[in-house]
Coordinates of C-alpha atoms (C1' of nucleotides) in Angstrom, one line a residue:
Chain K
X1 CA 22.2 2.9 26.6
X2 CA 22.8 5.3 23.5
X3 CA 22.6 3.7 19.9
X4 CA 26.2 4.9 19.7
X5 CA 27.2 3.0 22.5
X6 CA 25.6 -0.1 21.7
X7 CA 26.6 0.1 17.6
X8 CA 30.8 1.1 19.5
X9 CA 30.3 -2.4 20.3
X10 CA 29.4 -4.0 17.4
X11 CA 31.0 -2.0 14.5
X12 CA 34.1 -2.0 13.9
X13 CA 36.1 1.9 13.7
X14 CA 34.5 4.5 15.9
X15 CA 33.6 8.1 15.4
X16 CA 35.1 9.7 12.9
X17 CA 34.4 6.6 10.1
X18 CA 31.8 8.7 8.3
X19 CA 33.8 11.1 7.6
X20 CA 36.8 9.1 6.4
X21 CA 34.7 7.1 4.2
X22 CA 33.0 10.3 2.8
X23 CA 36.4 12.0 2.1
X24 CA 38.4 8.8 0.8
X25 CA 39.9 9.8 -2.2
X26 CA 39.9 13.0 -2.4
X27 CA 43.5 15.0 -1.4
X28 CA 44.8 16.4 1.6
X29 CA 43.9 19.3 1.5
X30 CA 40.5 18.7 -0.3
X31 CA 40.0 16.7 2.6
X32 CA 40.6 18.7 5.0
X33 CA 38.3 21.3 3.9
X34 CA 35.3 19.1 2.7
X35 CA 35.7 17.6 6.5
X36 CA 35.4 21.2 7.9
X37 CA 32.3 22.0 5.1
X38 CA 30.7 18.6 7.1
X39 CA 31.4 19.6 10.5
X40 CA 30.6 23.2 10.1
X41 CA 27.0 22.4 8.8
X42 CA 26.4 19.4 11.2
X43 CA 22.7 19.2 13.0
X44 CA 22.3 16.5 15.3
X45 CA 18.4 15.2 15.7
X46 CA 16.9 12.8 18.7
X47 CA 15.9 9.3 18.1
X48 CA 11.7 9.2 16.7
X49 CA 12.0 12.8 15.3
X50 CA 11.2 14.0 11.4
X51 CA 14.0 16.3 10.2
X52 CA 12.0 16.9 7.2
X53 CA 8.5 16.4 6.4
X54 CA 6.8 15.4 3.0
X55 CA 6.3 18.9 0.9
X56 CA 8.5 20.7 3.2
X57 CA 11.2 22.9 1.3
X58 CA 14.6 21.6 1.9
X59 CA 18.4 21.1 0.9
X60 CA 18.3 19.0 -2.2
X61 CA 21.0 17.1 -0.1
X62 CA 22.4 15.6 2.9
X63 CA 24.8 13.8 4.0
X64 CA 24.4 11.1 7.3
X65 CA 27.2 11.3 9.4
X66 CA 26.0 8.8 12.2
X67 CA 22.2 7.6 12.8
X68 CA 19.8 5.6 11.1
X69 CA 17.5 7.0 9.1
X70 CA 13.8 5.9 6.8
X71 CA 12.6 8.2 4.1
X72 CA 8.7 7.3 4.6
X73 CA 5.5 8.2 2.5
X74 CA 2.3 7.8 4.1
X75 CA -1.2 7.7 2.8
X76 CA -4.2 9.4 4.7
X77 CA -5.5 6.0 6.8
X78 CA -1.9 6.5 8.3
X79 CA -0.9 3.9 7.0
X80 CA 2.9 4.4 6.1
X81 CA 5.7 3.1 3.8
X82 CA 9.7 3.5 4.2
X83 CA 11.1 3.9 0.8
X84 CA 14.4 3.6 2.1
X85 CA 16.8 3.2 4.9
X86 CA 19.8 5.3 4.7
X87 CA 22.8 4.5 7.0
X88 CA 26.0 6.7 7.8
X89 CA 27.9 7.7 5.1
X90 CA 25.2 7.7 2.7
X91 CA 23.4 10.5 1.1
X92 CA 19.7 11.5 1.3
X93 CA 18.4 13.5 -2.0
X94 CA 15.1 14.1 -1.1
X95 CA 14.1 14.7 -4.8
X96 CA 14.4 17.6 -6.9
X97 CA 12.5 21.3 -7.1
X98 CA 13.4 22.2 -3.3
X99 CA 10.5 20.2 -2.3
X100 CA 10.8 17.3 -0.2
X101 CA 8.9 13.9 -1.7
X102 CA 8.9 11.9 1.4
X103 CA 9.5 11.9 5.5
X104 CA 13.3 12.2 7.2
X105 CA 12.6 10.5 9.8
X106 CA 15.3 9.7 12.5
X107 CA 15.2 6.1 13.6
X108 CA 18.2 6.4 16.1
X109 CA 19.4 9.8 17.2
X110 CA 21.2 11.0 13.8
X111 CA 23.8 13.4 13.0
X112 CA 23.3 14.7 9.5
X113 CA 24.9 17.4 7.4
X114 CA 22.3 19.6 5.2
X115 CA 24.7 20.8 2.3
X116 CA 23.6 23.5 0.2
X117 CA 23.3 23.7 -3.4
X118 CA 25.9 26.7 -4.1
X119 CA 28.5 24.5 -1.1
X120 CA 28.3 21.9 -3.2
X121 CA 29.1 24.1 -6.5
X122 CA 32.4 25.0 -4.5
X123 CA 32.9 21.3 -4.1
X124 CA 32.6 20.4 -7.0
X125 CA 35.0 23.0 -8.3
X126 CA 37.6 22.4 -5.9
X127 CA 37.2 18.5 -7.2
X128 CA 34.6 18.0 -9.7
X129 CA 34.8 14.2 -10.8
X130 CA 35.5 13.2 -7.7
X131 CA 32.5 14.1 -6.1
X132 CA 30.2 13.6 -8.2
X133 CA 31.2 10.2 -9.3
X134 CA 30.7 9.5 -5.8
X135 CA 27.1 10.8 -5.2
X136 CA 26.4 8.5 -8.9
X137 CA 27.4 6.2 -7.2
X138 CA 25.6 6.1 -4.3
X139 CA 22.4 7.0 -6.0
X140 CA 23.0 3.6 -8.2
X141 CA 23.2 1.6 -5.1
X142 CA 20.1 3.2 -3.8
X143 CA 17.9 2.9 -6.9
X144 CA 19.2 -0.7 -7.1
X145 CA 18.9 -1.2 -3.6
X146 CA 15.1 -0.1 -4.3
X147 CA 14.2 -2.3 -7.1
X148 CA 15.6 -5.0 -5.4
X149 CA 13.5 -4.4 -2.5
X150 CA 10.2 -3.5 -4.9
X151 CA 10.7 -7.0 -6.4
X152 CA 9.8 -9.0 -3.4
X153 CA 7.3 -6.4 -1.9
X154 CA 5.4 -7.1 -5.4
X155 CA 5.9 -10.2 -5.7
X156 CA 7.6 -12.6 -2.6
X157 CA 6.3 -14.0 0.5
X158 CA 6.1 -12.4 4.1
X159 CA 9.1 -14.6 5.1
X160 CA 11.0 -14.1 1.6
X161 CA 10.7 -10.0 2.5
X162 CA 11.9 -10.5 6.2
X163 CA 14.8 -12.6 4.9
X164 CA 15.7 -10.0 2.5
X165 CA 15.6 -7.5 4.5
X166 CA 17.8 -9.0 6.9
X167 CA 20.2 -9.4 4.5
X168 CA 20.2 -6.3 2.8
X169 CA 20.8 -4.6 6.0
X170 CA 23.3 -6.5 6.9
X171 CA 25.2 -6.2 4.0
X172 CA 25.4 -2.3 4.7
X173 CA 25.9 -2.5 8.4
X174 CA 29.1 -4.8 7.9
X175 CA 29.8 -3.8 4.2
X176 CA 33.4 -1.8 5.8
X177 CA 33.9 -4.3 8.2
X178 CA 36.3 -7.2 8.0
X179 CA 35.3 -9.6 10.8
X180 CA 32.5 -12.0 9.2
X181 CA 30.7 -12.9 12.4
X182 CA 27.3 -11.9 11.1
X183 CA 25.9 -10.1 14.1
X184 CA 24.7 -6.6 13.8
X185 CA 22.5 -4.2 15.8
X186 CA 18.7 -3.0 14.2
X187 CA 17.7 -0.1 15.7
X188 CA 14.2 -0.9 14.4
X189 CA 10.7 -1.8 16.2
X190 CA 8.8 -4.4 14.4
X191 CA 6.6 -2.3 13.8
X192 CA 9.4 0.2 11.7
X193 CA 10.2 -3.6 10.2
X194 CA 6.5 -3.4 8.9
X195 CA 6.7 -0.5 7.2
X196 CA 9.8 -1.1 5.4
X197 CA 9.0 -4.7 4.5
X198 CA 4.9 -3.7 3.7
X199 CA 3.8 -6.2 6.4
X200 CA 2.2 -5.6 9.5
X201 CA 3.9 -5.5 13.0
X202 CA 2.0 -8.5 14.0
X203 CA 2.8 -10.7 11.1
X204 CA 6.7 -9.1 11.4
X205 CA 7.0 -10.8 14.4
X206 CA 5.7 -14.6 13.6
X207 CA 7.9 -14.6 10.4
X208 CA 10.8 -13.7 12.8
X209 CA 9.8 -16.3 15.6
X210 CA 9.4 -18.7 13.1
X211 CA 13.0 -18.0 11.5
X212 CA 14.1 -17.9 14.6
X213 CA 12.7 -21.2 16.1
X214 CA 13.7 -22.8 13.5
X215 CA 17.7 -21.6 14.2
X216 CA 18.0 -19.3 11.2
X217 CA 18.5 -16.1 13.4
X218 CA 18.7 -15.2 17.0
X219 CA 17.1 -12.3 18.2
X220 CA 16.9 -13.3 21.8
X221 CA 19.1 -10.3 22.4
X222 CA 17.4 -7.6 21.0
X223 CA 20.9 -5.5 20.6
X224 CA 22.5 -7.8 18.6
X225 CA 20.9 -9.7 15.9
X226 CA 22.6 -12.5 14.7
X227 CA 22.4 -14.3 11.4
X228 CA 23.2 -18.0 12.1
X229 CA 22.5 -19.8 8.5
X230 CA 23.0 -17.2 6.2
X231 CA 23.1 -19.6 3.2
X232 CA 19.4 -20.4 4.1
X233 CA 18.1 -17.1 4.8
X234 CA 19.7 -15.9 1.6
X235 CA 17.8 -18.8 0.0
X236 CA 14.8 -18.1 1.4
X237 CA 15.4 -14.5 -0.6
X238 CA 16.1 -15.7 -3.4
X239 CA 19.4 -13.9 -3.2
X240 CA 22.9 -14.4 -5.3
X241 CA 24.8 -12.7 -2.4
X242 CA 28.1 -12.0 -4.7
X243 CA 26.1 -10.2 -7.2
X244 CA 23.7 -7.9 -4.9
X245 CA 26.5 -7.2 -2.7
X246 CA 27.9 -5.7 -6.4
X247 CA 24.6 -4.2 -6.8
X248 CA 23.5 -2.0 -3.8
X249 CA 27.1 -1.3 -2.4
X250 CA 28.8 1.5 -3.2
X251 CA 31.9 0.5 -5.1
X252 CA 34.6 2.5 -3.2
X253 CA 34.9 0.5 0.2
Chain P
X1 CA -3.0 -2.0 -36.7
X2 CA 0.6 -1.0 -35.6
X3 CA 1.2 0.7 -32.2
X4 CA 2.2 4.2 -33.8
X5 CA -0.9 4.1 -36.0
X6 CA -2.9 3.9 -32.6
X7 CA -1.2 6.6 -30.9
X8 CA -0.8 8.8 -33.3
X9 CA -4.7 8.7 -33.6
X10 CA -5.1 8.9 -29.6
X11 CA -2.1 11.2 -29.0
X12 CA -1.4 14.5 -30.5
X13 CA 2.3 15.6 -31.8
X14 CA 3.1 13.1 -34.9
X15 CA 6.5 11.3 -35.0
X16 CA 9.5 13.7 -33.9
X17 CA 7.9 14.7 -31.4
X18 CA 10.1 13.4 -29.1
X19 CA 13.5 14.5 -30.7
X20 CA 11.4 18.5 -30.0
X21 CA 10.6 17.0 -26.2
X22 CA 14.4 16.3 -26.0
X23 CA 16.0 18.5 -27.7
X24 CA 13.9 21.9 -26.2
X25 CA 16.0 24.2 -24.8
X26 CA 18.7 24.2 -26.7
X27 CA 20.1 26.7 -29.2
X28 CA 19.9 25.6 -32.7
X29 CA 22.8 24.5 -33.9
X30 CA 23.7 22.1 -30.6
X31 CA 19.4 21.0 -31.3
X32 CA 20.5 19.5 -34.7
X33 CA 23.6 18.0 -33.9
X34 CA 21.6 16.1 -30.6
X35 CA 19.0 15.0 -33.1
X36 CA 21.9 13.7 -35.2
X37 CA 23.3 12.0 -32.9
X38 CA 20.4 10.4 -31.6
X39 CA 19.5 9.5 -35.0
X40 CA 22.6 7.6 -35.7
X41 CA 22.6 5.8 -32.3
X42 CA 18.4 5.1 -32.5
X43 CA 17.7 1.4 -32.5
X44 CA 14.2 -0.7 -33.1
X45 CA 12.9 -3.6 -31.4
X46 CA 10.1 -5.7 -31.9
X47 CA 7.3 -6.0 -29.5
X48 CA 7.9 -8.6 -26.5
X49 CA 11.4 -8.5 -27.5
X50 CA 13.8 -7.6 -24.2
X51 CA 16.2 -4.9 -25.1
X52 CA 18.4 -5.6 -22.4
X53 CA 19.5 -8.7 -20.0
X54 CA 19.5 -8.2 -16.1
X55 CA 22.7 -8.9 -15.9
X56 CA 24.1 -7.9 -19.2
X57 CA 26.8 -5.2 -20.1
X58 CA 25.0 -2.2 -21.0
X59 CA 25.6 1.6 -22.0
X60 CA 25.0 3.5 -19.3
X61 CA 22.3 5.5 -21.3
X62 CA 19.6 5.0 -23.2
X63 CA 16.9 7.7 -24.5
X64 CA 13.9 5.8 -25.5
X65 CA 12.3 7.7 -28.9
X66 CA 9.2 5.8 -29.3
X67 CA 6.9 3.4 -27.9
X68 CA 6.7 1.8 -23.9
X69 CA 9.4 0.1 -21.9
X70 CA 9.6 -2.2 -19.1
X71 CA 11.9 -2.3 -16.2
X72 CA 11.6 -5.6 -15.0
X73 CA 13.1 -8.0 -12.9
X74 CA 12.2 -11.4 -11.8
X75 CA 12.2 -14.1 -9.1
X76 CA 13.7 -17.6 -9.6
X77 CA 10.1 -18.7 -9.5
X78 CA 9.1 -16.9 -12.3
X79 CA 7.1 -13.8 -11.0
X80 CA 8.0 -11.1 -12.6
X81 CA 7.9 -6.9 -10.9
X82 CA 7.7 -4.3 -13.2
X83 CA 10.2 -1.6 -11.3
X84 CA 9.0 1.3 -14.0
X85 CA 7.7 2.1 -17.0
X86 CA 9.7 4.2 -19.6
X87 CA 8.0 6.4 -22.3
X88 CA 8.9 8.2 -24.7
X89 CA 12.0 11.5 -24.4
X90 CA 12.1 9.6 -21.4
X91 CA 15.7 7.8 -20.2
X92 CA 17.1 4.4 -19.2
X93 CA 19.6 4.1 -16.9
X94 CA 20.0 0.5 -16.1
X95 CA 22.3 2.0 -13.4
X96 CA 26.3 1.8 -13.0
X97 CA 29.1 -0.4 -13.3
X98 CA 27.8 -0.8 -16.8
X99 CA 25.9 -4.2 -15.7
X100 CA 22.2 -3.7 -15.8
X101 CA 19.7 -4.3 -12.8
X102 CA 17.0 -5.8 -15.1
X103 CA 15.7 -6.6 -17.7
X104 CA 14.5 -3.5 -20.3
X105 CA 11.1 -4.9 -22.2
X106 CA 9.7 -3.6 -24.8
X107 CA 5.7 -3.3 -24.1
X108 CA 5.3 -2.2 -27.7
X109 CA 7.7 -1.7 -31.1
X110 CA 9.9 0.6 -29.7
X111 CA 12.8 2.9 -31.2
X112 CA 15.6 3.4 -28.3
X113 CA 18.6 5.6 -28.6
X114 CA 22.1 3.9 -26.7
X115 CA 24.0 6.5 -25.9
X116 CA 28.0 5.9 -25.1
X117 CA 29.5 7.6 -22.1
X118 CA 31.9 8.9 -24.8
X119 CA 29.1 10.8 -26.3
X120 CA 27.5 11.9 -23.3
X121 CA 30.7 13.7 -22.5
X122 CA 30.9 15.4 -25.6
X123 CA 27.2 16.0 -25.2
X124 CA 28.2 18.0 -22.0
X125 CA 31.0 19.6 -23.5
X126 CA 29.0 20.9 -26.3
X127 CA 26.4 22.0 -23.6
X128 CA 26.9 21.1 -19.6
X129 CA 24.2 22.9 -17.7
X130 CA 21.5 21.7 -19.8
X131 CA 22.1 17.9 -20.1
X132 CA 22.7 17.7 -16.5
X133 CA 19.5 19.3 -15.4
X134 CA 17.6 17.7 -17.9
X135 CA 19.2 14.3 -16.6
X136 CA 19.4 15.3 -13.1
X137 CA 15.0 16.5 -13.5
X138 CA 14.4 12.7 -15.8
X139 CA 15.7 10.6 -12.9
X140 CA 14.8 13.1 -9.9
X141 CA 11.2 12.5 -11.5
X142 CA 11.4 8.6 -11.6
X143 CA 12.9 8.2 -8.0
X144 CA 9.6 10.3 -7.1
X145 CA 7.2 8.0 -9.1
X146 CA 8.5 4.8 -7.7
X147 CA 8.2 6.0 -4.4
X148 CA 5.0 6.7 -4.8
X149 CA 3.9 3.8 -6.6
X150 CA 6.0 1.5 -3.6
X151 CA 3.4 3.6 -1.2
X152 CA 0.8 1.9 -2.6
X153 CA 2.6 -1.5 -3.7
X154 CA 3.2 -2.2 0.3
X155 CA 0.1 -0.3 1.7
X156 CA -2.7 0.1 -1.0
X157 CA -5.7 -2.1 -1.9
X158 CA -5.6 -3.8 -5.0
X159 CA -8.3 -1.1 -6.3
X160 CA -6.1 1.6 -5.3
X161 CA -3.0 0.1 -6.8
X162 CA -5.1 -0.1 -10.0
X163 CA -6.7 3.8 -9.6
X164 CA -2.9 4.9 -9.0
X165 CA -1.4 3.3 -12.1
X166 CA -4.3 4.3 -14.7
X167 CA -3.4 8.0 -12.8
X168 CA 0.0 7.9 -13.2
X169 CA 0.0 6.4 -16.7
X170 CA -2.9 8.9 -18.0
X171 CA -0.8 12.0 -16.3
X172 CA 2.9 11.1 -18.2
X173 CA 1.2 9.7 -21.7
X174 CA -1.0 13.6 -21.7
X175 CA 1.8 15.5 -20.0
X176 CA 2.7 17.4 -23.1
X177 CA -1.1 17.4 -24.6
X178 CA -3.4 20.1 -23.8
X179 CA -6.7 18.4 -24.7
X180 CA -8.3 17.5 -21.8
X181 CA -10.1 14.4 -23.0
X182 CA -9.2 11.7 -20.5
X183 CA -8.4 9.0 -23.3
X184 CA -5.2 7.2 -23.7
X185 CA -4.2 4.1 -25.1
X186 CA -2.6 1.3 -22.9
X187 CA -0.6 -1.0 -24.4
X188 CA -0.1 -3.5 -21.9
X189 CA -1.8 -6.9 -20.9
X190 CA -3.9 -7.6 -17.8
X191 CA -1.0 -9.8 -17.1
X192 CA 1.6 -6.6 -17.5
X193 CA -0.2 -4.6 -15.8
X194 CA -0.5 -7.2 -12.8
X195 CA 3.5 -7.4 -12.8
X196 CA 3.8 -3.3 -12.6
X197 CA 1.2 -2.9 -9.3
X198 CA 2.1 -6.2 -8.0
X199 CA -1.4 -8.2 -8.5
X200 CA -2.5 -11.2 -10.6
X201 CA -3.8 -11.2 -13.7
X202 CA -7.2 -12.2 -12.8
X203 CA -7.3 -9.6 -9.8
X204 CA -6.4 -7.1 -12.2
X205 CA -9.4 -8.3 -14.3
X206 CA -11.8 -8.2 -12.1
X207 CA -10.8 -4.7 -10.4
X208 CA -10.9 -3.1 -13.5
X209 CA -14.6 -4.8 -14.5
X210 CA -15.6 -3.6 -10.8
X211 CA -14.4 0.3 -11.6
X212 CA -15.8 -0.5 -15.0
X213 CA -19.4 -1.5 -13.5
X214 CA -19.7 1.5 -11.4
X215 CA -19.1 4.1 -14.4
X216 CA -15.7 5.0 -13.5
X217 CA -13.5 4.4 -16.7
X218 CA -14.1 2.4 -19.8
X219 CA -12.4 0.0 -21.2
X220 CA -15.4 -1.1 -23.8
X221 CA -13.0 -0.4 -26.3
X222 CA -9.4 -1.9 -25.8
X223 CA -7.8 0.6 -27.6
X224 CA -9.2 3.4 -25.4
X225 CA -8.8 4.0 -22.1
X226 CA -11.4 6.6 -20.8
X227 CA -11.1 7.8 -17.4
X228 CA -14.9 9.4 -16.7
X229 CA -14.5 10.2 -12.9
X230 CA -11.4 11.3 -12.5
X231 CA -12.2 13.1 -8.9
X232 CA -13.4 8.9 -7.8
X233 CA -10.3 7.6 -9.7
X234 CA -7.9 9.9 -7.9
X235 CA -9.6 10.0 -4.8
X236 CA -9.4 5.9 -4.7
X237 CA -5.7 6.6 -5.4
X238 CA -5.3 8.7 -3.0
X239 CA -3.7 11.5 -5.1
X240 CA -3.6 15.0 -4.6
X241 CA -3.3 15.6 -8.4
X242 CA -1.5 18.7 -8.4
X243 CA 1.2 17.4 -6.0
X244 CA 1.3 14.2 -8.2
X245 CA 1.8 16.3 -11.5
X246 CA 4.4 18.6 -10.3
X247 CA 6.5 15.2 -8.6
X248 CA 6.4 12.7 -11.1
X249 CA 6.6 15.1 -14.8
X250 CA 9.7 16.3 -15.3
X251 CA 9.6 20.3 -15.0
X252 CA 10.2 21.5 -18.4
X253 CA 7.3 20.4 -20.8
Chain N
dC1 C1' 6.9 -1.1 42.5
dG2 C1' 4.2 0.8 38.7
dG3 C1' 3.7 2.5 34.1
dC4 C1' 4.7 2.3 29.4
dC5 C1' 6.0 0.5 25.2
dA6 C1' 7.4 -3.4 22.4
dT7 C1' 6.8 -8.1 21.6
dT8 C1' 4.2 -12.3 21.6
dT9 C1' 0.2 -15.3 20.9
dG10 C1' -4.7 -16.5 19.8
dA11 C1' -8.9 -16.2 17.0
dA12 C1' -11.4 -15.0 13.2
dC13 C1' -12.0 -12.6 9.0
dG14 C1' -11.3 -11.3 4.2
dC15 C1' -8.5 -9.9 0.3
dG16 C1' -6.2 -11.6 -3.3
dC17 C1' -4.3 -16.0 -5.2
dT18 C1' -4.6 -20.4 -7.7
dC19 C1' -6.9 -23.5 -10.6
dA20 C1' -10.0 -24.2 -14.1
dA21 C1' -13.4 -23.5 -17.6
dG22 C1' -15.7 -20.5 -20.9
dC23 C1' -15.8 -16.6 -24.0
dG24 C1' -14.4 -13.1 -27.6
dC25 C1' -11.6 -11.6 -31.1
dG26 C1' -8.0 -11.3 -34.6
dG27 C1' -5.1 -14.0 -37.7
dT28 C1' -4.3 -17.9 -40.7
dG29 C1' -5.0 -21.6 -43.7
dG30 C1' -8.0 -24.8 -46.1
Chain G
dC1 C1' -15.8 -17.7 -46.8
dC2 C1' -15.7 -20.2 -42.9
dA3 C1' -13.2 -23.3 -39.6
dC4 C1' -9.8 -23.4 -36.8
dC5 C1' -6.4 -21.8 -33.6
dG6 C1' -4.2 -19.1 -30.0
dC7 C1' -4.1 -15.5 -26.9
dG8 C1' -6.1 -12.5 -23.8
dC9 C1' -10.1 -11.4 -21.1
dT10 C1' -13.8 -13.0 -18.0
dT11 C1' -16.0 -15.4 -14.3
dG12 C1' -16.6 -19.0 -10.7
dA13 C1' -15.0 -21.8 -6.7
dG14 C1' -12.2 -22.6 -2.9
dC15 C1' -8.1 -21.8 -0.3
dG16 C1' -4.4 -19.7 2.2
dC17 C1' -1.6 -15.9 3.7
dG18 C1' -1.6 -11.9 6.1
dT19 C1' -4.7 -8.7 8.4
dT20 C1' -7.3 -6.9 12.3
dC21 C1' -8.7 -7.0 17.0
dA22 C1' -7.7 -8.3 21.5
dA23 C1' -5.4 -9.8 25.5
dA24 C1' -1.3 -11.4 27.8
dT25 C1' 3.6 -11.2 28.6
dG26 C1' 8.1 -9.1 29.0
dG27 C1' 11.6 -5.6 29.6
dC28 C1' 13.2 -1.0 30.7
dC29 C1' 13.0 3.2 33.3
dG30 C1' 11.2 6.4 36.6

DNA sequence: CGGCCATTTGAACGCGCTCAAGCGCGGTGG
DNA sequence: CCACCGCGCTTGAGCGCGTTCAAATGGCCG
């Protein structure tokens, strides 16, 4: 089954969110054209592939139309590191100078939108606080989104990460949704878990048997997983949900 | 002995240096009204002292004019991450929504510069294409450094984390020297510097003794920092230093 | 049914932590 | 001037969390 099929079931609002979200705001006809701009420079990419690699040149921006993707930095052992998970509707900078500071890699098959500098120029003309109050924004919620996540890599406990990130991710999966039922999809291995979390594969998957045998999650099916105590997991990251949600979403939603 | 009386023996460029730093690139007469303004709006604090609340209302803006900065936030248990480290003609931006992510420290006496949204507008007015980039190259070279210092914070060795950070710090404190000395000043603790690479105190301690016992750097004399094998140092990092240089500094300088 | 990949579990090791004591140095007050 | 104090650095001992290595299980697709 495709990611899209699976996440149809579980999201609410089909294809064609993205680009309501993206555009919401702006005027008719603004709209209209900034949904043709998206469309026009869509590239779709398969599940496991890089759509840009650390140093390449590149776009100094995209948008993510549907997919999930990591930004990663790796170090020579091969060990590697996801800086961040970006979901539809968000934007991936991937730094100034042209030059690319970490992976795009595509954790489900992703649609993505590389816009141009001198596109976004005309953008911005045709609607200039607009947009870029919006890309501030969303580059708040991803630095905060960060340092939130930097915290407890520093500092917090394997199960204190995993709970976290669970949260986090949930949070952004559901943060347009309005049914509360706390069940999304991860289209993550454990071993992808790992190397957003900094732990390894192995120890990814005690901390979630353990969370799970002791009835905080369910992740006996491995579509769907399901929160079942959030107040205890968000304990157990030391989060103040009201105030993060504040934090790492962007505003307009 | 004061802070700036250390530096300005270790460092060259004398006070004002920074408001040059900032201020280059523009024509004269917008150079002296910046300096003005950043004059009227500069601010001291004491060392230790927090300049800012997680949590607090804060401009959206500040330019830091002297002395070292801590980004920090903290767990309910009392661990503490240091998210980055701010130096001077560097900038704050304790992110949107005018509620800040963490706390701002200040590692040493420090003079900062709040500046308004009001003013930055004006700013812009006065000169857009230059503020922007400047802004746009500050925090383009901060997303870079703290994704390569999370690389190492989730998959590094302690002695790597520690190889990194005296790198990183050595690169930005001599980005605008020429000499070629390999001596800085480090005003933190072995506790501070544990809460920036996400070790304790005592680890930090005894890693720096072990690079200290194999003729690596020096740090005989607190005051000094002397890198003597650079090559081991950045090869322990894992750094290719000319990548390094040209992500983390900020282009113009 | 067989092959492949992800997950699960066990065993053992080791890095980095905590706790605790000793040392060095600068500042302060008698 | 020296005694004292406090803070930061240093070092030791022991422990525990998370790692690595390895093997078994489970689920999906050809």
């Amino acid at each position: 089954m495709s990611y899209e099929a699976i996440t149809a079931k579980v999201r609410s609002g089909g294809p064609g969110a993205s680009f309501d979200q993206m555009t919401h705001g702006l005027n008719a006809s603004a709209k209209t054209r900034v949904t043709a701009l998206l469309q026009r420079n869509a590239r779709r990419y398969p599940a496991g592939s890089n759509i840009i690699l650390e140093g390449d040149e590149s776009d100094p921006f995209f948008l993510v139309l549907d997919g999930w993707v990591a930004l990663n930095k790796s170090l020579e052992d091969g060990h590697v590191q996801t800086i961040d998970i970006i979901l539809p509707a968000d934007v991936i900078m991937p730094s100034a100078e042209g030059v690319s500071a970490f992976d795009v890699h595509a954790l489900t098959d992703v649609t993505v939108c590389a816009v141009p500098m001198q596109e976004l120029d005309k953008l911005e003309a045709a609607d200039p606080p607009h947009m870029w109050t919006s890309i501030r924004a969303l580059s708040a919620a991803a630095k905060a989104r960060i340092a939130e996540r930097m915290l407890r890599l520093g500092q917090g406990s394997a199960e204190m990460r995993i709970a976290y990130f669970l949260t986090e991710l949930y949070l952004r999966v559901s943060a347009c949704n309005d049914n509360q039922d706390m069940v999304f999809h991860l289209p993550m291995t454990q071993q992808q878990i790992g190397e957003f979390v900094g732990l390894s594969s192995v120890h990814v998957c005690r901390t979630l048997r353990r969370l799970s045998r002791n009835g905080l999650i369910d992740t006996s099916d491995h579509l769907k997983t399901v929160i079942n105590d959030f107040d205890s997991i968000a304990n157990i990251a030391q989060i103040d949900i009201n105030q993060l949600k504040a934090e790492i979403l962007p505003s307009d939603c």
